[in-house]
Coordinates of C-alpha atoms and ligand atoms in Angstrom, one line a residue:
M8 CA -9.8 -13.4 -24.7
S9 CA -10.8 -12.7 -21.1
I10 CA -8.4 -12.2 -18.2
V11 CA -9.3 -13.2 -14.6
I12 CA -7.9 -12.7 -11.1
S13 CA -8.1 -16.2 -9.8
G14 CA -6.5 -16.2 -6.3
T15 CA -5.3 -13.8 -3.6
G16 CA -2.9 -14.1 -0.6
L17 CA -2.2 -12.0 2.4
Y18 CA 0.9 -12.1 4.7
T19 CA 0.5 -10.3 8.0
P20 CA 3.8 -9.4 9.7
P21 CA 4.5 -10.8 13.2
H22 CA 4.4 -7.5 15.2
S23 CA 1.6 -5.0 15.8
I24 CA 1.8 -1.5 17.2
T25 CA -1.3 0.2 18.6
N26 CA -1.9 4.0 18.4
D27 CA -1.4 4.2 22.2
E28 CA 2.0 2.5 22.0
L29 CA 3.1 4.8 19.1
V30 CA 1.8 7.9 20.7
A31 CA 3.5 7.1 24.0
A32 CA 6.8 6.7 22.3
F33 CA 6.3 9.9 20.2
N34 CA 5.3 12.0 23.2
A35 CA 8.3 10.7 25.2
Y36 CA 10.5 11.9 22.3
V37 CA 8.7 15.3 22.3
A38 CA 9.1 15.7 26.1
Q39 CA 12.8 14.8 25.8
F40 CA 13.4 17.2 22.9
N41 CA 11.6 20.1 24.6
N42 CA 13.5 19.5 27.8
E43 CA 16.9 19.4 26.1
N44 CA 16.0 22.5 24.1
E45 CA 14.3 24.4 26.9
A46 CA 16.6 27.5 26.7
A47 CA 16.3 27.8 22.9
I48 CA 12.6 27.4 23.0
S49 CA 12.2 30.0 25.8
A50 CA 14.4 32.4 23.7
G51 CA 12.1 31.9 20.7
E52 CA 14.9 30.4 18.6
I53 CA 13.2 27.1 18.0
E54 CA 9.6 26.0 18.4
A55 CA 8.5 23.5 21.0
L56 CA 7.3 20.2 19.6
K57 CA 3.6 19.4 20.1
P58 CA 2.4 16.0 21.3
S59 CA 0.5 13.5 19.2
S60 CA -2.8 11.9 20.3
S61 CA -4.5 8.6 19.6
E62 CA -7.9 10.4 19.4
F63 CA -6.6 12.6 16.6
I64 CA -5.1 9.7 14.7
E65 CA -8.3 7.6 14.8
K66 CA -10.5 10.6 13.9
A67 CA -8.3 12.0 11.1
S68 CA -7.3 8.7 9.5
G69 CA -9.4 5.7 10.9
I70 CA -6.2 3.9 11.9
T71 CA -6.0 2.1 15.2
N72 CA -3.2 -0.4 14.6
R73 CA -0.4 -1.3 12.2
Y74 CA 1.8 -4.3 11.6
V75 CA 5.6 -4.2 11.2
M76 CA 8.2 -6.8 10.3
V77 CA 10.6 -5.5 13.0
K78 CA 9.3 -3.7 16.1
E79 CA 12.7 -3.3 17.9
G80 CA 13.8 0.3 17.8
I81 CA 10.6 1.9 16.6
L82 CA 9.3 2.9 20.1
D83 CA 12.8 3.7 21.5
T84 CA 13.2 7.5 21.6
E85 CA 16.9 7.2 20.8
T86 CA 16.4 5.3 17.5
M87 CA 12.8 5.6 16.4
M88 CA 13.2 3.3 13.4
P89 CA 13.0 -0.5 13.0
L90 CA 16.5 -2.0 13.7
I91 CA 16.6 -4.4 10.8
K92 CA 19.7 -6.7 10.6
D93 CA 21.4 -7.3 7.3
R94 CA 21.0 -10.8 5.9
A95 CA 23.8 -12.7 4.1
N96 CA 23.5 -12.9 0.3
D97 CA 22.8 -16.6 0.5
E98 CA 19.8 -16.0 2.8
V99 CA 16.3 -15.2 1.5
S100 CA 15.8 -11.4 1.8
M101 CA 13.1 -10.1 4.1
Q102 CA 11.1 -8.7 1.2
A103 CA 11.2 -12.0 -0.8
E104 CA 10.2 -13.9 2.4
M105 CA 7.1 -11.8 2.8
A106 CA 6.3 -12.0 -1.0
I107 CA 6.7 -15.8 -1.0
A108 CA 4.3 -16.3 2.0
A109 CA 1.6 -14.2 0.2
A110 CA 2.3 -15.8 -3.2
K111 CA 1.9 -19.4 -1.8
Q112 CA -1.6 -18.5 -0.5
A113 CA -2.6 -16.9 -3.8
M114 CA -1.3 -19.9 -5.8
A115 CA -3.2 -22.3 -3.5
A116 CA -6.4 -20.3 -3.9
A117 CA -6.0 -20.3 -7.7
N118 CA -5.2 -24.1 -7.8
K119 CA -1.8 -23.3 -9.3
T120 CA 1.7 -24.7 -8.6
A121 CA 5.1 -23.3 -9.4
K122 CA 5.2 -24.9 -12.8
D123 CA 2.1 -23.0 -13.9
I124 CA 3.6 -19.6 -13.1
D125 CA 5.7 -18.1 -15.9
L126 CA 5.8 -14.4 -14.9
I127 CA 6.3 -12.8 -11.5
I128 CA 5.8 -9.1 -11.0
V129 CA 6.8 -7.6 -7.6
A130 CA 4.9 -4.4 -7.6
C131 CA 5.3 -2.1 -4.5
S132 CA 6.4 1.3 -3.2
Y133 CA 10.0 0.3 -2.4
T134 CA 12.3 -2.6 -3.1
Q135 CA 15.0 -3.3 -0.5
R136 CA 17.7 -3.3 -3.1
S137 CA 18.1 -2.4 -6.8
Y138 CA 19.3 -5.7 -8.1
P139 CA 19.0 -8.6 -8.5
A140 CA 15.2 -7.9 -8.7
I141 CA 13.3 -9.2 -5.7
A142 CA 10.9 -10.8 -8.2
I143 CA 13.7 -12.9 -9.6
E144 CA 14.7 -14.0 -6.1
V145 CA 11.1 -15.0 -5.5
Q146 CA 11.0 -16.8 -8.9
K147 CA 14.0 -18.9 -7.8
Q148 CA 12.7 -19.6 -4.3
L149 CA 9.3 -20.7 -5.7
G150 CA 10.9 -22.8 -8.4
C151 CA 9.2 -21.0 -11.3
E152 CA 10.5 -20.6 -14.8
G153 CA 9.8 -17.8 -17.3
W154 CA 10.6 -14.2 -16.3
A155 CA 10.2 -11.8 -13.4
F156 CA 10.7 -8.1 -12.7
D157 CA 10.1 -5.4 -10.1
M158 CA 8.1 -2.2 -10.6
L159 CA 7.5 0.8 -8.4
V160 CA 4.5 3.1 -8.7
A161 CA 3.9 3.9 -5.0
C162 CA 0.3 3.2 -3.9
S163 CA -0.8 2.2 -7.4
S164 CA 1.9 -0.5 -7.9
A165 CA -0.5 -3.4 -7.3
T166 CA -3.3 -2.2 -9.7
F167 CA -0.7 -1.2 -12.3
G168 CA 1.0 -4.6 -11.8
I169 CA -2.3 -6.4 -12.4
M170 CA -2.7 -4.3 -15.6
N171 CA 0.8 -5.3 -16.7
A172 CA 0.0 -8.9 -16.0
S173 CA -3.2 -8.6 -18.1
N174 CA -1.3 -7.0 -20.9
A175 CA 1.4 -9.8 -20.8
L176 CA -1.4 -12.4 -21.0
L177 CA -3.1 -10.6 -23.9
G178 CA 0.3 -10.1 -25.7
G179 CA 1.2 -13.8 -25.3
T180 CA 4.4 -13.3 -23.3
A181 CA 3.0 -15.1 -20.2
K182 CA 0.4 -17.8 -19.4
T183 CA -0.1 -17.3 -15.6
V184 CA 1.2 -14.4 -13.6
L185 CA 1.8 -13.7 -10.0
V186 CA 1.6 -10.0 -8.9
I187 CA 3.0 -9.6 -5.5
S188 CA 3.1 -6.4 -3.3
P189 CA 5.5 -6.9 -0.4
E190 CA 5.3 -3.4 1.3
I191 CA 8.0 -2.7 3.8
T192 CA 7.0 0.9 4.7
S193 CA 8.3 1.1 8.3
P194 CA 11.9 2.0 7.4
Q195 CA 10.6 5.1 5.4
I196 CA 8.4 6.5 8.2
N197 CA 9.7 9.5 10.1
Y198 CA 8.6 8.3 13.6
R199 CA 9.6 11.8 14.9
D200 CA 7.1 13.6 12.6
R201 CA 3.8 14.3 14.3
D202 CA 2.0 14.6 10.9
S203 CA 3.0 11.2 9.5
H204 CA 4.3 8.9 12.3
F205 CA 1.1 7.0 12.5
I206 CA 0.2 6.5 8.8
F207 CA 1.9 3.3 7.5
G208 CA 2.2 -0.4 8.2
D209 CA 4.0 -3.4 6.6
V210 CA 2.3 -6.2 4.8
A211 CA 2.4 -8.4 1.7
T212 CA -0.4 -9.3 -0.8
A213 CA -0.4 -11.4 -3.9
V214 CA -2.8 -12.2 -6.7
V215 CA -2.8 -14.7 -9.6
V216 CA -3.8 -13.4 -13.0
E217 CA -4.5 -15.8 -15.9
K218 CA -6.7 -16.4 -18.9
Q219 CA -10.3 -17.4 -18.2
E220 CA -9.8 -20.6 -20.2
T221 CA -7.1 -21.9 -17.8
A222 CA -8.9 -20.8 -14.5
T223 CA -10.3 -23.4 -12.2
A224 CA -10.6 -21.5 -8.9
K225 CA -13.8 -21.2 -6.9
H226 CA -13.6 -17.4 -7.0
C227 CA -12.5 -16.0 -10.4
F228 CA -13.0 -12.3 -11.3
K229 CA -13.0 -11.3 -15.0
I230 CA -11.4 -7.9 -15.7
L231 CA -14.1 -5.9 -17.5
S232 CA -12.2 -2.7 -17.8
Q233 CA -8.9 -1.3 -16.6
Q234 CA -7.2 2.1 -16.7
P235 CA -4.0 3.4 -15.1
M236 CA -3.3 7.2 -14.8
T237 CA -0.6 9.5 -13.5
T238 CA -0.1 13.2 -13.1
Y239 CA 3.0 14.8 -11.5
S240 CA 2.9 16.2 -8.0
N241 CA 5.4 16.9 -5.2
N242 CA 2.7 16.7 -2.5
I243 CA 3.7 13.1 -1.6
R244 CA 7.4 12.7 -1.9
S245 CA 10.5 10.8 -0.7
N246 CA 14.0 11.8 -1.9
F247 CA 15.4 8.5 -0.9
G248 CA 17.5 6.9 -3.6
H249 CA 20.9 5.5 -4.6
I250 CA 22.3 9.0 -5.2
N251 CA 21.8 9.9 -1.5
R252 CA 25.3 8.7 -0.4
C253 CA 27.0 11.1 -2.8
N254 CA 26.1 14.0 -0.5
P255 CA 27.1 13.0 3.0
E256 CA 25.9 16.3 4.4
T257 CA 22.2 15.7 3.5
M258 CA 22.0 11.9 3.2
F259 CA 20.1 11.4 6.5
D260 CA 17.8 14.5 6.2
S261 CA 14.1 14.0 6.8
D262 CA 13.3 14.5 3.1
K263 CA 14.8 11.1 2.5
M264 CA 11.7 9.6 4.2
F265 CA 8.0 9.9 3.4
V266 CA 6.8 13.5 3.4
Q267 CA 3.4 14.8 2.3
Q268 CA 1.0 17.7 2.3
G269 CA -1.9 15.6 3.5
R270 CA -4.6 18.3 3.1
K271 CA -3.6 19.1 -0.5
V272 CA -3.4 15.4 -1.3
F273 CA -6.9 14.9 0.0
K274 CA -8.3 17.8 -2.1
E275 CA -6.4 17.1 -5.3
V276 CA -6.6 13.3 -5.4
L277 CA -10.4 12.9 -4.7
P278 CA -11.7 14.5 -7.9
M279 CA -9.1 12.7 -9.9
V280 CA -10.1 9.3 -8.5
Y281 CA -13.8 9.9 -8.9
A282 CA -13.4 10.9 -12.5
L283 CA -11.3 7.8 -13.2
I284 CA -13.9 5.5 -11.6
D285 CA -16.8 7.2 -13.4
Q286 CA -15.0 6.7 -16.7
Q287 CA -14.2 3.1 -16.1
L288 CA -17.9 2.3 -15.2
K289 CA -18.9 4.0 -18.5
N290 CA -16.3 2.0 -20.4
A291 CA -17.8 -1.2 -18.9
N292 CA -21.4 0.0 -19.6
L293 CA -22.2 -0.1 -15.9
E294 CA -24.0 2.1 -13.4
A295 CA -22.7 2.5 -9.8
S296 CA -25.8 0.6 -8.7
D297 CA -24.4 -2.5 -10.5
L298 CA -21.5 -2.6 -8.1
K299 CA -21.6 -5.0 -5.2
R300 CA -18.4 -3.8 -3.7
L301 CA -15.8 -1.0 -3.9
F302 CA -12.3 -2.2 -3.0
L303 CA -10.6 1.2 -2.5
H304 CA -7.1 2.1 -1.6
Q305 CA -6.7 2.4 2.1
A306 CA -5.1 5.7 3.0
N307 CA -7.7 7.5 5.1
I308 CA -11.2 6.5 6.2
N309 CA -12.6 10.0 5.4
M310 CA -11.2 9.8 1.9
N311 CA -12.8 6.3 1.3
T312 CA -16.1 7.4 2.7
F313 CA -16.1 10.5 0.4
I314 CA -15.3 8.5 -2.7
A315 CA -17.8 5.8 -1.9
R316 CA -20.5 8.4 -1.3
K317 CA -19.6 10.2 -4.6
V318 CA -19.7 7.0 -6.6
L319 CA -22.8 5.5 -5.0
G320 CA -24.7 8.7 -4.5
R321 CA -25.4 7.7 -0.9
D322 CA -23.5 6.4 2.2
P323 CA -22.0 2.9 1.7
V324 CA -23.8 0.2 3.8
G325 CA -22.4 -3.0 5.4
D326 CA -19.2 -4.0 3.6
E327 CA -20.0 -2.3 0.3
A328 CA -16.7 -0.3 0.7
P329 CA -14.7 -2.4 3.1
I330 CA -12.2 -0.7 5.4
I331 CA -9.1 -2.6 6.6
L332 CA -6.9 0.4 7.4
N333 CA -8.1 0.4 11.0
Q334 CA -6.2 -2.8 11.5
F335 CA -3.4 -2.6 8.9
A336 CA -3.0 1.3 8.5
N337 CA -2.0 2.5 5.1
T338 CA 0.0 -0.3 3.5
G339 CA 0.9 1.5 0.2
S340 CA -0.2 -0.5 -2.8
A341 CA -1.4 -3.5 -0.9
G342 CA -4.4 -1.7 0.7
S343 CA -7.1 -2.3 -1.9
I344 CA -5.9 -5.9 -2.4
I345 CA -6.2 -6.6 1.3
A346 CA -9.8 -5.3 1.2
F347 CA -10.4 -7.6 -1.8
H348 CA -8.7 -10.6 -0.2
C349 CA -10.7 -10.2 3.0
H350 CA -14.1 -9.4 1.5
H351 CA -14.7 -11.5 -1.6
D352 CA -15.7 -14.9 -0.2
D353 CA -19.4 -14.2 -0.2
M354 CA -19.4 -12.9 -3.8
V355 CA -21.1 -15.0 -6.5
A356 CA -21.3 -15.2 -10.3
G357 CA -22.4 -11.9 -11.8
D358 CA -21.3 -9.8 -8.8
K359 CA -19.3 -6.8 -9.9
A360 CA -16.8 -4.6 -8.1
I361 CA -14.0 -2.1 -8.6
I362 CA -10.4 -2.3 -7.3
C363 CA -9.1 1.2 -7.2
S364 CA -5.7 2.6 -6.0
F365 CA -4.5 6.2 -5.6
G366 CA -1.4 7.8 -4.2
A367 CA 2.0 9.3 -4.8
G368 CA 3.0 10.4 -8.3
Y369 CA 0.1 11.2 -8.3
S370 CA -1.0 7.8 -9.6
A371 CA -4.4 6.1 -9.7
G372 CA -5.5 2.8 -11.2
C373 CA -9.0 1.3 -11.5
L374 CA -10.1 -2.2 -12.4
V375 CA -13.7 -3.1 -13.0
I376 CA -14.2 -6.9 -12.2
E377 CA -17.0 -9.4 -12.3
H378 CA -17.2 -12.8 -10.5
I379 CA -17.7 -15.5 -13.2
Ligands
CO8_407 N1 -1.7 14.4 16.9 C1 -2.5 15.4 17.3 N2 -2.8 16.5 16.4 C2 -2.2 16.4 15.2 C3 -1.4 15.4 14.8 C4 -1.2 14.3 15.7 N3 -0.4 13.3 15.3 N4 -1.0 15.7 13.5 C5 -1.5 16.8 13.2 N5 -2.2 17.3 14.2 C6 -3.0 18.6 14.2 C7 -2.4 19.6 13.3 O1 -1.4 20.3 13.9 C8 -3.6 20.5 13.0 O2 -3.8 21.4 14.1 P1 -4.3 22.9 13.8 O3 -5.7 22.7 13.2 O4 -4.2 23.5 15.2 O5 -3.3 23.4 12.8 C9 -4.8 19.5 13.1 O6 -4.3 18.4 13.8 C10 -5.3 19.0 11.7 O7 -4.1 18.6 10.9 P2 -4.3 18.2 9.4 O8 -5.1 19.2 8.7 O9 -2.9 17.8 8.9 O10 -5.1 16.9 9.6 P3 -6.0 16.1 8.5 O11 -7.4 16.1 9.0 O12 -5.7 16.6 7.2 O13 -5.4 14.6 8.7 C11 -4.0 13.1 7.4 C12 -4.1 14.3 8.3 C13 -4.6 11.9 8.1 C14 -2.6 12.9 7.0 C15 -4.9 13.5 6.1 O14 -4.6 14.7 5.6 C16 -4.8 12.4 5.0 O15 -4.8 11.2 5.2 N6 -4.7 12.9 3.8 C17 -4.6 12.0 2.6 C18 -3.3 11.7 2.4 C19 -3.1 10.5 1.5 O16 -4.0 9.8 1.1 N7 -1.9 10.3 1.2 C20 -1.5 9.2 0.4 C21 -0.2 8.8 0.9 S1 0.1 7.2 0.6 C22 1.0 7.0 -0.8 O17 0.9 7.7 -1.7 C23 2.0 5.9 -0.8 C24 3.4 6.4 -0.7 C25 4.3 5.2 -0.7 C26 4.3 4.5 0.6 C27 5.1 5.2 1.7 C28 5.5 4.3 2.8 C29 6.3 5.1 3.9

């Protein structure tokens, strides 16, 4: 039995923030902090904060813009976080709203209606509450039957979600699956941290996964090979969780937001990802030259260029390894799916590609796909 990805969807949040806007707010905060702490800084008791720069951000990461669900508060030096209002329990939650918008596009692309979907997996880096699952809320709002669950594997959530979908189809517990990645990253960004204030953006993606025999879409991609992998590392970490409130002294400390050792991540993750891709190509009896496209996780342009070069043995040309992070920034698990969504329309029967994620955990996931 063959499993295919038969539709994709992308929801782009309503607000954008350019590097210049973000840097202006950060530098205003730095000036304010250094001014207020002038005496302690002069006495050598604390270090002066250093300013950020748009040039550094673009050169080090490739990011020029990001989208957010709520912009209010992020650029205000007093708050420096999105001020997101609570919604009543009988209103659709923000994360479900984003998920539904992306899911509807994916279902339309796959020629599916709610009655076809019998499993929904919400796979992303954070869910905005523990229960009821966001996926079950989406199931109700879309009017689907069957079952639904949430799963978190940071940046590899979407690829792991597709693999879970594939396994459910092969195991006979589902007939058509929606894998949705509504990534609300902005509340977890420390907008006062020079090293990471620019990295992430909000977005939602969705894909439909089904058996080849039921697929009718124009663009269907058979999964030729799939492999998830994990290996423990503290180099990308957030200590945010439901236990935080039990220690009021530390519950708002900066370790409750995204923290990373970017250089170490760079060095340790690259060989891991290359080895995984190499193995998956071997499993599918393919050479790198057989690949039309590399849909890579979008964390850093230098990382993507390095991986593409290592896999292809040369620089990628044209949109062989599409980059979307300039516009969207790092969107957690959604990045490789955005690249796939935006750059598969010209693909035809026989064209092959990989979808590859990598990130916190560490985690990595690689799917080898072929247009049928
Ligand atoms: N402006 C100006 N200068 C800066 C800034 C800034 N904003 N930040 C740092 N610098 C300076 C540093 O101080 C340093 O100066 P010096 O050389 O004098 O010490 C210099 O610039 C170089 O700093 P770095 O070595 O840190 O810079 P890098 O070239 O390594 O770039 C990156 C930093 C962009 C962070 C890079 O290391 C990177 O992208 N690494 C890969 C990280 C990665 O892929 N992480 C994956 C995270 S995503 C994930 O797993 C998902 C988690 C779940 C989602 C979370 C949602 C919130």
